Amino acid sequence: MNLKLAIQKSGRLYDDSVKLLKECGIDINNNVKNQLKATASNFPIEVFFLRDDDIPQYVEDGVADIGFVGENVIYESQKKVDIVEQLGFGKCRLSFAVSKSENYTGKEFLQGKKIATSYPVLVQKFLDENNIQAEIHVISGSVEIAPGIGLADAICDLVSSGSTLFMNGLTEAEIILQSQSALIKTPELSEEKQAILDKLLFRIQTIKKAKNKKYVLMNAPNEKISQIVNVLPGMKSPTVLPLTIEGWSAIHTVLSESEFWEHIQEIKSIGAEDILVLPIEKMVV
């Protein structure tokens, strides 16, 4: 029995989805161009390559058991699926944007305006929650050009870096949704397939825990160890091992990227030397 997983067949989430499966130790033979289905050689999973907008429907219907898809697509589709886990990639935001020449004064600016978007459900929900009356124009692509050609006064679209808005003379005005890729499942998943999903989730969570974590090793005089340990905010208690040089020890710990940079100067000033920083691929806690 295979767990059926739907992922985006092309676009911004495809590469990260395939990378995550590979990091989980799952080998997918997806070297054939335009293939729609592939089976793992070492894990009971079958992968369907679909349009991202179609994934929630396939999962709701049980054609696919689970899917990797952006939260923006999940909420816009309004399909009956369960969100199991945020995956940490494909981060973006759904935002209103207006022309740089406009003076955006707040949500009330949208009152009576024409709004171009590919997300009419989420936009209408925002408008209703804020008692705003506006006209929605649904556009499937190139939403950014709408204000420039007089089709709309504002747009609501996905934003990552904001460079596309800038190139089209727009500025981000209001964020209505923070989004990232998530794992969804059909509500009617069998016990056997849930057991496979639990194994996959364990691997995914192990990968996520290791993201932005660093394995840090340093040498320090024994009389400085307690001071250094008090500064370190790592996992539980650091490991301290004696060196062959009398009076010195090696300290091993795990820090996030930000924790490392926040504390490294203080640690060094206390007396730590030969500091080595290594990436972590996986972490089971």
XYZ file of N, CA and C in Angstrom:
855
model
N 0.845 -1.197 0.000
C 0.000 0.000 0.000
C 0.885 1.253 0.000
N 0.596 2.173 -0.912
C 1.352 3.417 -1.018
C 0.511 4.608 -0.577
N 1.153 5.553 0.102
C 0.548 6.835 0.410
C 0.672 7.705 -0.829
N -0.427 8.316 -1.263
C -0.427 9.112 -2.490
C -0.263 10.592 -2.150
N 0.845 11.169 -2.637
C 1.200 12.559 -2.352
C 1.103 13.396 -3.619
N 0.406 14.526 -3.530
C 0.315 15.467 -4.652
C 1.231 16.655 -4.389
N 2.078 16.981 -5.381
C 2.919 18.172 -5.286
C 2.798 18.964 -6.584
N 3.241 20.205 -6.520
C 3.185 21.085 -7.689
C 4.094 20.541 -8.787
N 3.568 20.454 -10.017
C 4.347 19.869 -11.113
C 5.412 20.805 -11.664
N 5.251 22.102 -11.434
C 6.253 23.091 -11.841
C 5.993 24.358 -11.042
N 6.976 25.231 -11.037
C 6.784 26.472 -10.303
C 7.603 26.532 -9.031
N 7.304 27.528 -8.205
C 8.177 27.865 -7.080
C 8.208 26.808 -5.986
N 7.160 25.977 -5.860
C 7.131 24.983 -4.788
C 7.659 23.613 -5.218
N 7.796 23.386 -6.516
C 8.209 22.062 -6.994
C 9.602 21.681 -6.473
N 10.575 22.559 -6.692
C 11.956 22.232 -6.313
C 12.079 21.971 -4.818
N 11.424 22.816 -4.001
C 11.526 22.644 -2.556
C 10.809 21.387 -2.084
N 9.717 21.017 -2.751
C 9.001 19.793 -2.385
C 9.852 18.564 -2.655
N 10.473 18.523 -3.835
C 11.338 17.394 -4.195
C 12.564 17.356 -3.283
N 13.107 18.532 -2.962
C 14.267 18.602 -2.065
C 13.923 18.054 -0.687
N 12.739 18.399 -0.183
C 12.330 17.907 1.134
C 12.215 16.392 1.145
N 11.630 15.822 0.107
C 11.528 14.363 0.024
C 12.914 13.725 0.014
N 13.840 14.343 -0.716
C 15.208 13.807 -0.785
C 15.881 13.896 0.573
N 15.688 15.026 1.284
C 16.255 15.174 2.619
C 15.674 14.157 3.593
N 14.456 13.726 3.331
C 13.813 12.698 4.156
C 14.279 11.295 3.787
N 15.214 11.197 2.851
C 15.750 9.902 2.455
C 14.845 9.143 1.512
N 13.941 9.840 0.828
C 12.990 9.204 -0.080
C 13.445 9.433 -1.514
N 13.691 8.353 -2.233
C 14.180 8.422 -3.613
C 13.015 8.345 -4.590
N 12.793 9.452 -5.299
C 11.732 9.532 -6.301
C 12.366 9.592 -7.682
N 11.970 8.703 -8.561
C 12.462 8.736 -9.935
C 11.592 9.690 -10.747
N 12.007 10.951 -10.804
C 11.226 11.962 -11.523
C 12.058 12.627 -12.606
N 12.827 11.831 -13.315
C 13.719 12.369 -14.346
C 13.056 12.489 -15.717
N 11.855 11.935 -15.857
C 11.161 11.984 -17.143
C 10.383 13.285 -17.252
N 10.617 14.034 -18.317
C 9.964 15.326 -18.499
C 8.456 15.149 -18.629
N 7.709 16.023 -17.961
C 6.248 16.063 -18.009
C 5.577 14.809 -17.456
N 6.291 14.028 -16.635
C 5.637 12.871 -16.036
C 4.610 13.332 -15.008
N 3.551 12.564 -14.864
C 2.468 12.928 -13.953
C 2.487 12.117 -12.669
N 3.279 11.045 -12.637
C 3.272 10.174 -11.470
C 4.626 9.493 -11.335
N 5.070 9.305 -10.095
C 6.327 8.599 -9.828
C 6.198 7.887 -8.490
N 6.894 6.759 -8.366
C 6.850 5.959 -7.144
C 8.225 5.933 -6.500
N 8.264 6.032 -5.180
C 9.533 5.969 -4.462
C 10.053 4.544 -4.460
N 11.378 4.426 -4.503
C 11.990 3.099 -4.524
C 12.234 2.556 -3.120
N 12.189 3.429 -2.107
C 12.566 2.997 -0.766
C 11.607 3.464 0.331
N 10.402 3.874 -0.070
C 9.387 4.316 0.907
C 8.021 4.121 0.264
N 7.014 3.691 1.033
C 5.698 3.417 0.437
C 4.915 4.692 0.105
N 5.403 5.410 -0.909
C 4.756 6.659 -1.304
C 4.773 6.786 -2.819
N 3.679 7.325 -3.355
C 3.533 7.580 -4.783
C 3.261 9.075 -4.956
N 3.976 9.707 -5.874
C 3.879 11.158 -6.025
C 3.143 11.510 -7.307
N 2.113 12.376 -7.186
C 1.397 12.912 -8.336
C 1.878 14.346 -8.562
N 2.159 14.706 -9.806
C 2.597 16.052 -10.154
C 1.409 16.795 -10.775
N 0.892 17.809 -10.052
C -0.352 18.473 -10.433
C -0.195 19.993 -10.408
N -1.160 20.681 -11.000
C -1.252 22.135 -10.839
C -1.561 22.421 -9.369
N -0.897 23.441 -8.792
C -1.094 23.696 -7.365
C -2.544 24.000 -7.018
N -3.262 24.693 -7.913
C -4.661 25.029 -7.649
C -5.547 23.790 -7.576
N -5.102 22.683 -8.191
C -5.907 21.462 -8.211
C -5.656 20.562 -7.006
N -4.563 20.782 -6.301
C -4.170 19.865 -5.234
C -5.214 19.747 -4.120
N -5.762 20.861 -3.590
C -6.772 20.709 -2.532
C -7.977 19.879 -2.972
N -8.416 20.023 -4.231
C -9.548 19.248 -4.722
C -9.224 17.759 -4.770
N -8.039 17.423 -5.264
C -7.625 16.018 -5.339
C -7.553 15.395 -3.941
N -7.061 16.186 -2.978
C -6.946 15.664 -1.610
C -8.325 15.551 -0.959
N -9.184 16.528 -1.163
C -10.539 16.453 -0.606
C -11.263 15.216 -1.133
N -11.103 14.933 -2.417
C -11.789 13.793 -3.036
C -11.143 12.459 -2.695
N -9.933 12.485 -2.114
C -9.243 11.244 -1.775
C -8.494 10.631 -2.935
N -8.435 11.325 -4.078
C -7.620 10.847 -5.201
C -6.153 10.857 -4.781
N -5.757 11.914 -4.059
C -4.465 11.963 -3.375
C -4.740 11.943 -1.874
N -3.908 11.237 -1.132
C -4.100 11.157 0.318
C -3.608 12.411 1.020
N -2.483 12.943 0.534
C -1.887 14.135 1.136
C -1.362 15.033 0.021
N -1.013 16.262 0.367
C -0.468 17.181 -0.626
C 0.432 18.209 0.016
N 1.397 18.693 -0.745
C 2.217 19.848 -0.366
C 1.691 21.026 -1.190
N 1.186 22.059 -0.535
C 0.593 23.176 -1.277
C 0.626 24.423 -0.408
N 0.648 25.593 -1.052
C 0.684 26.856 -0.321
C -0.592 27.093 0.470
N -0.443 27.685 1.654
C -1.617 27.978 2.482
C -2.575 28.929 1.770
N -2.029 29.825 0.941
C -2.892 30.734 0.195
C -3.848 29.963 -0.711
N -3.366 28.884 -1.334
C -4.201 28.055 -2.203
C -5.237 27.284 -1.368
N -4.816 26.797 -0.208
C -5.726 26.046 0.665
C -6.917 26.909 1.072
N -6.624 28.107 1.579
C -7.698 28.969 2.076
C -8.560 29.526 0.942
N -7.946 29.796 -0.194
C -8.720 30.307 -1.332
C -9.650 29.232 -1.877
N -9.205 27.974 -1.883
C -10.001 26.892 -2.473
C -11.208 26.513 -1.625
N -11.118 26.710 -0.311
C -12.186 26.379 0.634
C -12.565 24.888 0.595
N -11.595 24.042 0.265
C -11.855 22.600 0.230
C -11.743 22.019 1.640
N -12.417 20.898 1.830
C -12.433 20.241 3.145
C -11.213 19.321 3.269
N -10.127 19.910 3.709
C -8.877 19.169 3.930
C -8.345 19.557 5.301
N -7.506 18.701 5.861
C -6.883 18.979 7.154
C -5.450 19.444 6.942
N -5.087 20.575 7.550
C -3.701 21.040 7.529
C -2.951 20.319 8.638
N -1.940 19.544 8.258
C -1.221 18.690 9.209
C 0.056 19.349 9.708
N 0.798 20.000 8.802
C 2.125 20.520 9.173
C 2.527 21.642 8.225
N 3.007 22.746 8.783
C 3.644 23.767 7.955
C 5.045 23.287 7.603
N 5.452 23.501 6.352
C 6.683 22.894 5.858
C 7.888 23.831 5.868
N 7.650 25.126 6.057
C 8.774 26.046 6.231
C 9.373 26.603 4.960
N 8.837 26.223 3.780
C 9.352 26.811 2.539
C 8.195 27.418 1.755
N 8.545 28.162 0.698
C 7.508 28.837 -0.086
C 6.856 29.982 0.664
N 7.613 30.622 1.552
C 7.026 31.695 2.356
C 6.764 32.933 1.497
N 5.589 33.496 1.686
C 5.198 34.714 0.966
C 4.047 35.335 1.743
N 3.500 36.398 1.198
C 2.364 37.041 1.846
C 1.392 37.519 0.780
N 0.114 37.502 1.108
C -0.908 38.030 0.218
C -1.193 39.453 0.668
N -0.942 40.392 -0.246
C -1.003 41.800 0.133
C -1.743 42.644 -0.887
N -2.339 43.722 -0.392
C -2.841 44.770 -1.276
C -1.658 45.644 -1.680
N -1.674 46.106 -2.910
C -0.657 47.036 -3.385
C -1.339 48.129 -4.196
N -0.774 49.315 -4.116
C -1.329 50.468 -4.840
C -0.197 51.176 -5.571
N -0.574 52.080 -6.455
C 0.418 52.861 -7.184
C 1.244 53.696 -6.214
N 2.525 53.851 -6.528
C 3.412 54.651 -5.673
C 2.921 56.088 -5.541
N 2.155 56.548 -6.502
C 1.662 57.922 -6.457
C 0.458 58.097 -5.535
N -0.115 56.986 -5.108
C -1.289 57.046 -4.229
C -0.858 57.256 -2.779
N -1.720 57.930 -2.013
C -1.499 58.120 -0.584
C -2.371 57.118 0.167
N -1.806 55.940 0.454
C -2.581 54.898 1.142
C -2.694 55.252 2.617
N -3.910 55.491 3.076
C -4.140 55.959 4.447
C -4.623 54.859 5.381
N -4.778 53.646 4.857
C -5.290 52.554 5.671
C -6.375 51.804 4.918
N -7.009 50.850 5.595
C -8.015 49.993 4.951
C -9.122 50.798 4.275
N -9.456 51.932 4.875
C -10.552 52.742 4.323
C -10.250 53.242 2.906
N -8.980 53.239 2.510
C -8.609 53.638 1.153
C -9.315 52.762 0.117
N -9.570 51.507 0.465
C -10.151 50.538 -0.469
C -11.652 50.730 -0.683
N -12.282 51.537 0.137
C -13.718 51.754 0.023
C -14.072 52.294 -1.365
N -14.932 51.557 -2.070
C -15.402 51.979 -3.381
C -14.405 51.787 -4.511
N -13.270 51.180 -4.229
C -12.230 51.017 -5.237
C -12.426 49.729 -6.053
N -11.735 49.673 -7.202
C -11.682 48.467 -8.025
C -10.389 47.719 -7.673
N -10.522 46.433 -7.354
C -9.382 45.636 -6.914
C -9.191 44.449 -7.851
N -8.010 44.327 -8.434
C -7.685 43.194 -9.297
C -6.959 42.132 -8.473
N -7.353 40.870 -8.631
C -6.744 39.811 -7.833
C -6.999 38.442 -8.443
N -6.162 37.477 -8.065
C -6.399 36.071 -8.377
C -6.967 35.343 -7.167
N -7.244 36.092 -6.097
C -7.715 35.505 -4.841
C -9.014 36.174 -4.376
N -10.102 36.029 -5.158
C -11.347 36.721 -4.817
C -11.958 36.282 -3.479
N -11.801 35.019 -3.105
C -12.391 34.534 -1.854
C -11.729 35.208 -0.655
N -10.394 35.217 -0.636
C -9.671 35.822 0.479
C -9.845 37.335 0.512
N -9.892 37.958 -0.659
C -10.093 39.406 -0.704
C -11.486 39.763 -0.195
N -12.506 39.028 -0.645
C -13.869 39.320 -0.202
C -14.013 39.108 1.302
N -13.353 38.085 1.837
C -13.383 37.835 3.286
C -12.793 39.019 4.040
N -11.665 39.538 3.549
C -11.039 40.703 4.183
C -11.962 41.916 4.110
N -12.552 42.137 2.960
C -13.443 43.286 2.793
C -14.649 43.180 3.720
N -15.238 41.997 3.802
C -16.417 41.799 4.660
C -16.070 42.024 6.132
N -14.900 41.506 6.546
C -14.493 41.650 7.949
C -14.251 43.107 8.327
N -13.944 43.942 7.333
C -13.650 45.348 7.600
C -14.744 46.288 7.095
N -15.913 45.709 6.744
C -17.073 46.508 6.295
C -16.710 47.452 5.152
N -15.984 46.908 4.185
C -15.569 47.694 3.031
C -16.317 47.209 1.793
N -16.865 48.132 1.047
C -17.509 47.823 -0.228
C -16.536 48.157 -1.356
N -16.196 47.158 -2.146
C -15.269 47.371 -3.260
C -15.621 46.410 -4.385
N -15.141 46.724 -5.575
C -15.426 45.912 -6.764
C -14.206 45.039 -7.069
N -14.418 43.716 -7.115
C -13.322 42.788 -7.347
C -13.280 42.362 -8.809
N -12.115 42.506 -9.441
C -11.899 42.030 -10.797
C -10.972 40.813 -10.719
N -11.445 39.649 -11.120
C -10.658 38.428 -11.041
C -9.771 38.304 -12.267
N -8.461 38.206 -12.031
C -7.468 38.070 -13.099
C -6.617 36.848 -12.788
N -6.360 36.023 -13.777
C -5.623 34.776 -13.533
C -4.112 34.969 -13.541
N -3.619 36.041 -14.123
C -2.177 36.270 -14.168
C -1.854 37.714 -14.478
N -0.604 38.099 -14.260
C -0.130 39.471 -14.517
C -1.024 40.511 -13.847
N -1.335 40.270 -12.589
C -2.200 41.180 -11.833
C -1.557 42.553 -11.692
N -0.227 42.603 -11.665
C 0.484 43.849 -11.369
C 0.245 44.951 -12.401
N -0.138 44.561 -13.614
C -0.309 45.591 -14.642
C -1.664 46.284 -14.566
N -2.593 45.748 -13.768
C -3.967 46.255 -13.743
C -4.064 47.750 -13.433
N -3.387 48.281 -12.404
C -3.495 49.728 -12.156
C -2.919 50.565 -13.289
N -1.836 50.089 -13.891
C -1.176 50.857 -14.950
C -2.000 51.000 -16.211
N -2.921 50.047 -16.476
C -3.753 50.120 -17.678
C -5.171 50.587 -17.354
N -5.377 51.029 -16.112
C -6.664 51.593 -15.724
C -7.737 50.580 -15.388
N -7.368 49.305 -15.234
C -8.352 48.274 -14.919
C -8.739 48.285 -13.448
N -7.823 48.694 -12.571
C -8.087 48.651 -11.139
C -7.346 49.770 -10.422
N -7.833 50.103 -9.231
C -7.178 51.109 -8.390
C -6.133 50.473 -7.483
N -6.292 49.173 -7.224
C -5.381 48.454 -6.343
C -5.376 46.992 -6.769
N -4.384 46.268 -6.311
C -4.340 44.832 -6.566
C -4.177 44.096 -5.234
N -4.466 42.803 -5.239
C -4.138 41.952 -4.100
C -3.490 40.699 -4.670
N -2.211 40.504 -4.345
C -1.463 39.412 -4.958
C -0.382 38.923 -3.996
N 0.240 37.798 -4.354
C 1.325 37.255 -3.547
C 2.567 38.122 -3.688
N 3.261 38.330 -2.573
C 4.483 39.123 -2.549
C 5.562 38.322 -1.833
N 6.742 38.261 -2.441
C 7.893 37.638 -1.782
C 8.923 38.716 -1.482
N 9.660 39.129 -2.503
C 10.663 40.181 -2.306
C 10.096 41.578 -2.539
N 9.018 41.667 -3.318
C 8.459 42.970 -3.652
C 9.034 43.572 -4.911
N 9.978 42.864 -5.571
C 10.632 43.411 -6.762
C 9.654 43.566 -7.929
N 8.714 42.621 -8.057
C 7.741 42.707 -9.156
C 6.845 43.927 -8.980
N 6.444 44.203 -7.747
C 5.644 45.401 -7.488
C 6.429 46.646 -7.859
N 7.684 46.678 -7.440
C 8.533 47.851 -7.696
C 8.663 48.117 -9.195
N 8.876 47.036 -9.969
C 9.060 47.203 -11.415
C 7.786 47.688 -12.102
N 6.642 47.485 -11.461
C 5.381 47.928 -12.046
C 4.834 49.188 -11.381
N 5.698 49.891 -10.658
C 5.302 51.172 -10.068
C 4.334 51.056 -8.919
N 4.358 49.910 -8.214
C 3.435 49.678 -7.107
C 4.184 49.598 -5.788
N 3.450 49.801 -4.705
C 4.012 49.654 -3.373
C 3.070 48.826 -2.509
N 3.644 47.983 -1.686
C 2.841 47.112 -0.810
C 2.161 47.961 0.255
N 0.856 47.748 0.430
C 0.097 48.615 1.314
C -0.495 47.897 2.522
N -0.939 46.664 2.352
C -1.652 45.971 3.439
C -1.487 44.464 3.283
N -0.975 43.799 4.315
C -0.844 42.341 4.299
C -2.106 41.715 4.875
N -2.693 40.760 4.144
C -3.896 40.110 4.667
C -3.677 38.631 4.998
N -2.544 38.059 4.545
C -2.276 36.663 4.864
C -0.782 36.373 4.745
N -0.218 35.758 5.787
C 1.139 35.214 5.715
C 1.013 33.746 5.307
N 1.765 33.334 4.291
C 1.580 32.000 3.735
C 2.903 31.262 3.597
N 2.832 29.938 3.669
C 3.962 29.069 3.360
C 3.390 27.736 2.904
N 4.248 26.881 2.426
C 3.790 25.567 1.999
C 3.395 24.744 3.220
N 2.331 23.949 3.059
C 1.837 23.118 4.160
C 1.506 21.728 3.645
N 1.519 20.776 4.556
C 1.107 19.410 4.237
C -0.362 19.276 4.614
N -1.187 18.892 3.644
C -2.606 18.669 3.906
C -2.934 17.194 3.706
N -4.027 16.746 4.322
C -4.443 15.357 4.138
C -5.950 15.299 3.965
N -6.430 14.223 3.348
C -7.847 13.989 3.222
C -8.419 13.620 4.592
N -9.600 14.090 4.919
C -10.181 13.765 6.233
C -10.461 12.277 6.413
N -10.575 11.533 5.326
C -10.930 10.110 5.402
C -9.720 9.212 5.166
N -8.623 9.490 5.839
C -7.410 8.696 5.657
C -7.512 7.406 6.485
N -7.186 6.292 5.856
C -7.271 4.999 6.546
C -6.183 4.880 7.609
N -6.357 3.943 8.550
C -5.376 3.739 9.610
C -4.024 3.321 9.035
N -4.059 2.475 8.000
C -2.814 2.002 7.394
C -2.041 3.166 6.770
N -2.757 4.037 6.065
C -2.084 5.173 5.430
C -1.689 6.236 6.460
N -2.463 6.354 7.538
C -2.081 7.283 8.602
C -0.760 6.851 9.227
N -0.554 5.549 9.343
C 0.707 5.040 9.896
C 1.885 5.419 9.004
N 1.681 5.359 7.675
C 2.745 5.770 6.742
C 2.975 7.271 6.848
N 1.877 8.044 6.948
C 1.991 9.493 7.081
C 2.741 9.855 8.358
N 2.493 9.135 9.444
C 3.196 9.410 10.698
C 4.705 9.229 10.534
N 5.106 8.217 9.766
C 6.533 8.001 9.510
C 7.117 9.153 8.687
N 6.355 9.587 7.688
C 6.807 10.716 6.871
C 6.897 11.983 7.714
N 5.911 12.218 8.571
C 5.909 13.405 9.423
C 7.109 13.418 10.363
N 7.446 12.255 10.897
C 8.614 12.169 11.772
C 9.869 12.620 11.036
N 10.014 12.174 9.792
C 11.185 12.574 9.011
C 11.169 14.065 8.717
N 9.997 14.597 8.333
C 9.889 16.021 8.016
C 10.206 16.870 9.239
N 9.658 16.497 10.392
C 9.895 17.266 11.614
C 11.355 17.204 12.039
N 12.012 16.071 11.769
C 13.435 15.942 12.065
C 14.254 16.909 11.210
N 13.872 17.022 9.929
C 14.549 17.960 9.026
C 14.309 19.401 9.479
N 13.077 19.727 9.822
C 12.732 21.092 10.217
C 13.477 21.529 11.476
N 13.616 20.615 12.429
C 14.301 20.966 13.679
C 15.756 21.352 13.422
N 16.337 20.783 12.363
C 17.752 21.049 12.076
C 17.965 22.340 11.290
N 16.904 22.895 10.707
C 17.055 24.102 9.905
C 17.594 25.249 10.754
N 18.595 25.922 10.242
C 19.219 27.076 10.895
C 19.893 26.728 12.218
N 20.098 25.425 12.479
C 20.824 25.016 13.672
C 22.284 24.727 13.313
N 23.173 25.043 14.220
C 24.605 24.830 14.009
C 25.193 24.037 15.176
N 26.089 23.106 14.819
C 26.836 22.368 15.846
C 28.116 23.141 16.098
N 28.276 23.619 17.324
C 29.391 24.515 17.648
C 30.345 23.817 18.613
N 31.625 23.807 18.255
C 32.683 23.239 19.093
C 33.689 24.343 19.404
N 34.197 24.320 20.627
C 35.195 25.320 21.008
C 36.084 24.756 22.103
N 37.290 25.262 22.200
C 38.206 24.914 23.279
C 38.246 26.059 24.273
N 38.375 25.697 25.571
C 38.390 26.735 26.606
C 39.153 26.254 27.827
N 39.776 27.187 28.559
C 40.421 26.816 29.818
C 39.371 26.342 30.820
N 39.697 25.366 31.613
C 38.724 24.787 32.537
C 38.109 25.815 33.485
N 38.903 26.808 33.906
C 38.385 27.787 34.857
C 37.359 28.742 34.223
N 37.256 28.709 32.873
C 36.298 29.585 32.177
C 35.036 28.833 31.728
N 35.014 27.511 31.927
C 33.915 26.711 31.388
C 32.558 27.129 31.951
N 32.475 27.315 33.247
C 31.178 27.660 33.854
C 30.655 28.984 33.319
N 31.539 29.969 33.094
C 31.111 31.256 32.538
C 30.579 31.091 31.121
N 31.298 30.300 30.328
C 30.872 30.088 28.936
C 29.542 29.345 28.884
N 29.409 28.299 29.708
C 28.173 27.513 29.720
C 26.982 28.378 30.120
N 27.202 29.313 31.039
C 26.110 30.204 31.456
C 25.645 31.118 30.334
N 26.531 31.391 29.388
C 26.176 32.257 28.253
C 25.458 31.473 27.163
N 25.833 30.195 27.007
C 25.292 29.395 25.904
C 23.816 29.079 26.118
N 22.960 29.370 25.102
C 21.528 29.087 25.223
C 21.107 27.817 24.499
N 22.032 26.880 24.290
C 21.762 25.716 23.438
C 20.881 24.670 24.078
N 20.868 23.469 23.470
C 20.032 22.362 23.906
C 20.498 21.818 25.257
N 19.589 21.816 26.248
C 19.866 21.246 27.561
C 21.232 21.726 28.057
N 22.132 20.793 28.371
C 23.452 21.177 28.858
C 24.509 20.860 27.807
N 25.446 21.782 27.549
C 26.513 21.493 26.585
C 27.356 20.300 27.047
N 27.982 19.635 26.090
C 28.898 18.537 26.393
C 30.300 19.106 26.599
N 30.952 18.704 27.680
C 32.303 19.174 27.985
C 33.229 17.966 28.055
N 34.272 17.966 27.222
C 35.207 16.854 27.160
C 36.630 17.366 27.382
N 37.431 16.662 28.212
C 38.805 17.117 28.461
C 39.691 16.954 27.227
N 40.615 17.897 27.035
C 41.601 17.806 25.974
C 42.878 17.148 26.517
N 43.764 16.758 25.616
C 45.045 16.188 26.051
C 45.931 17.249 26.687
N 45.651 18.515 26.376
C 46.377 19.619 27.002
C 45.800 19.826 28.403
N 46.598 19.745 29.392
C 46.122 19.853 30.769
C 45.509 21.235 31.026
N 44.362 21.217 31.698
C 43.701 22.471 32.054
C 42.769 23.011 30.993
N 42.590 22.255 29.895
C 41.716 22.704 28.804
C 40.664 21.633 28.492
N 39.502 22.095 27.991
C 38.422 21.182 27.601
C 37.782 21.676 26.311
N 37.079 20.754 25.665
C 36.294 21.093 24.470
C 34.824 21.155 24.862
N 34.145 22.203 24.401
C 32.715 22.377 24.673
C 31.956 22.169 23.367
N 30.954 21.281 23.397
C 30.118 21.000 22.234
C 28.686 21.441 22.545
N 28.060 22.165 21.619
C 26.680 22.579 21.835
C 25.989 22.803 20.498
N 24.681 23.037 20.538
C 23.880 23.328 19.347
C 23.226 24.690 19.531
N 23.403 25.557 18.533
C 22.836 26.906 18.572
C 22.122 27.203 17.267
N 21.148 28.076 17.345
C 20.567 28.590 16.109
C 21.534 29.601 15.507
N 21.327 29.915 14.248
C 22.190 30.884 13.560
C 22.201 32.215 14.316
N 21.017 32.695 14.720
C 20.927 33.989 15.401
C 21.564 33.932 16.787
N 21.393 32.809 17.504
C 22.011 32.671 18.825
C 23.527 32.694 18.728
N 24.054 32.037 17.690
C 25.504 32.014 17.514
C 26.052 33.426 17.377
N 25.447 34.219 16.463
C 25.974 35.562 16.224
C 25.728 36.485 17.415
N 24.674 36.214 18.159
C 24.368 37.057 19.319
C 25.392 36.863 20.448
N 25.901 35.643 20.599
C 26.735 35.329 21.763
C 28.213 35.091 21.453
N 28.582 34.986 20.176
C 29.936 34.554 19.847
C 31.011 35.503 20.367
N 30.781 36.799 20.301
C 31.805 37.744 20.769
C 32.013 37.644 22.275
N 30.904 37.481 23.010
C 31.012 37.353 24.467
C 31.733 36.063 24.840
N 31.397 34.978 24.147
C 32.043 33.681 24.406
C 33.545 33.783 24.150
N 33.889 34.432 23.060
C 35.308 34.574 22.701
C 36.035 35.447 23.723
N 35.368 36.503 24.186
C 36.010 37.405 25.142
C 36.228 36.732 26.495
N 35.380 35.756 26.830
C 35.551 35.028 28.093
C 36.792 34.145 28.039
N 37.086 33.612 26.833
C 38.286 32.790 26.725
C 38.191 31.621 25.775
N 37.055 31.452 25.079
C 36.921 30.350 24.131
C 37.830 30.568 22.933
N 38.432 29.472 22.447
C 39.331 29.533 21.294
C 38.981 28.420 20.301
N 39.557 28.528 19.102
C 39.408 27.480 18.080
C 37.938 27.100 17.877
N 37.106 28.088 17.680
C 35.659 27.858 17.573
C 35.323 27.335 16.173
N 34.654 26.191 16.147
C 34.298 25.533 14.884
C 32.783 25.431 14.794
N 32.221 25.812 13.632
C 30.771 25.800 13.424
C 30.439 24.873 12.252
N 29.558 23.907 12.480
C 29.199 22.929 11.472
C 27.688 22.917 11.238
N 27.244 22.736 9.988
C 25.808 22.625 9.724
C 25.257 21.300 10.236
N 23.963 21.275 10.533
C 23.288 20.059 10.985
C 22.242 19.676 9.941
N 22.281 18.433 9.467
C 21.314 17.981 8.474
C 20.003 17.550 9.100
N 20.081 16.799 10.202
C 18.889 16.253 10.842
C 19.081 16.286 12.337
N 17.947 16.425 13.086
C 18.043 16.480 14.527
C 16.824 15.813 15.154
N 17.062 14.770 15.928
C 16.003 14.041 16.613
C 16.095 14.377 18.090
N 15.028 14.918 18.648
C 15.024 15.295 20.063
C 13.885 14.599 20.793
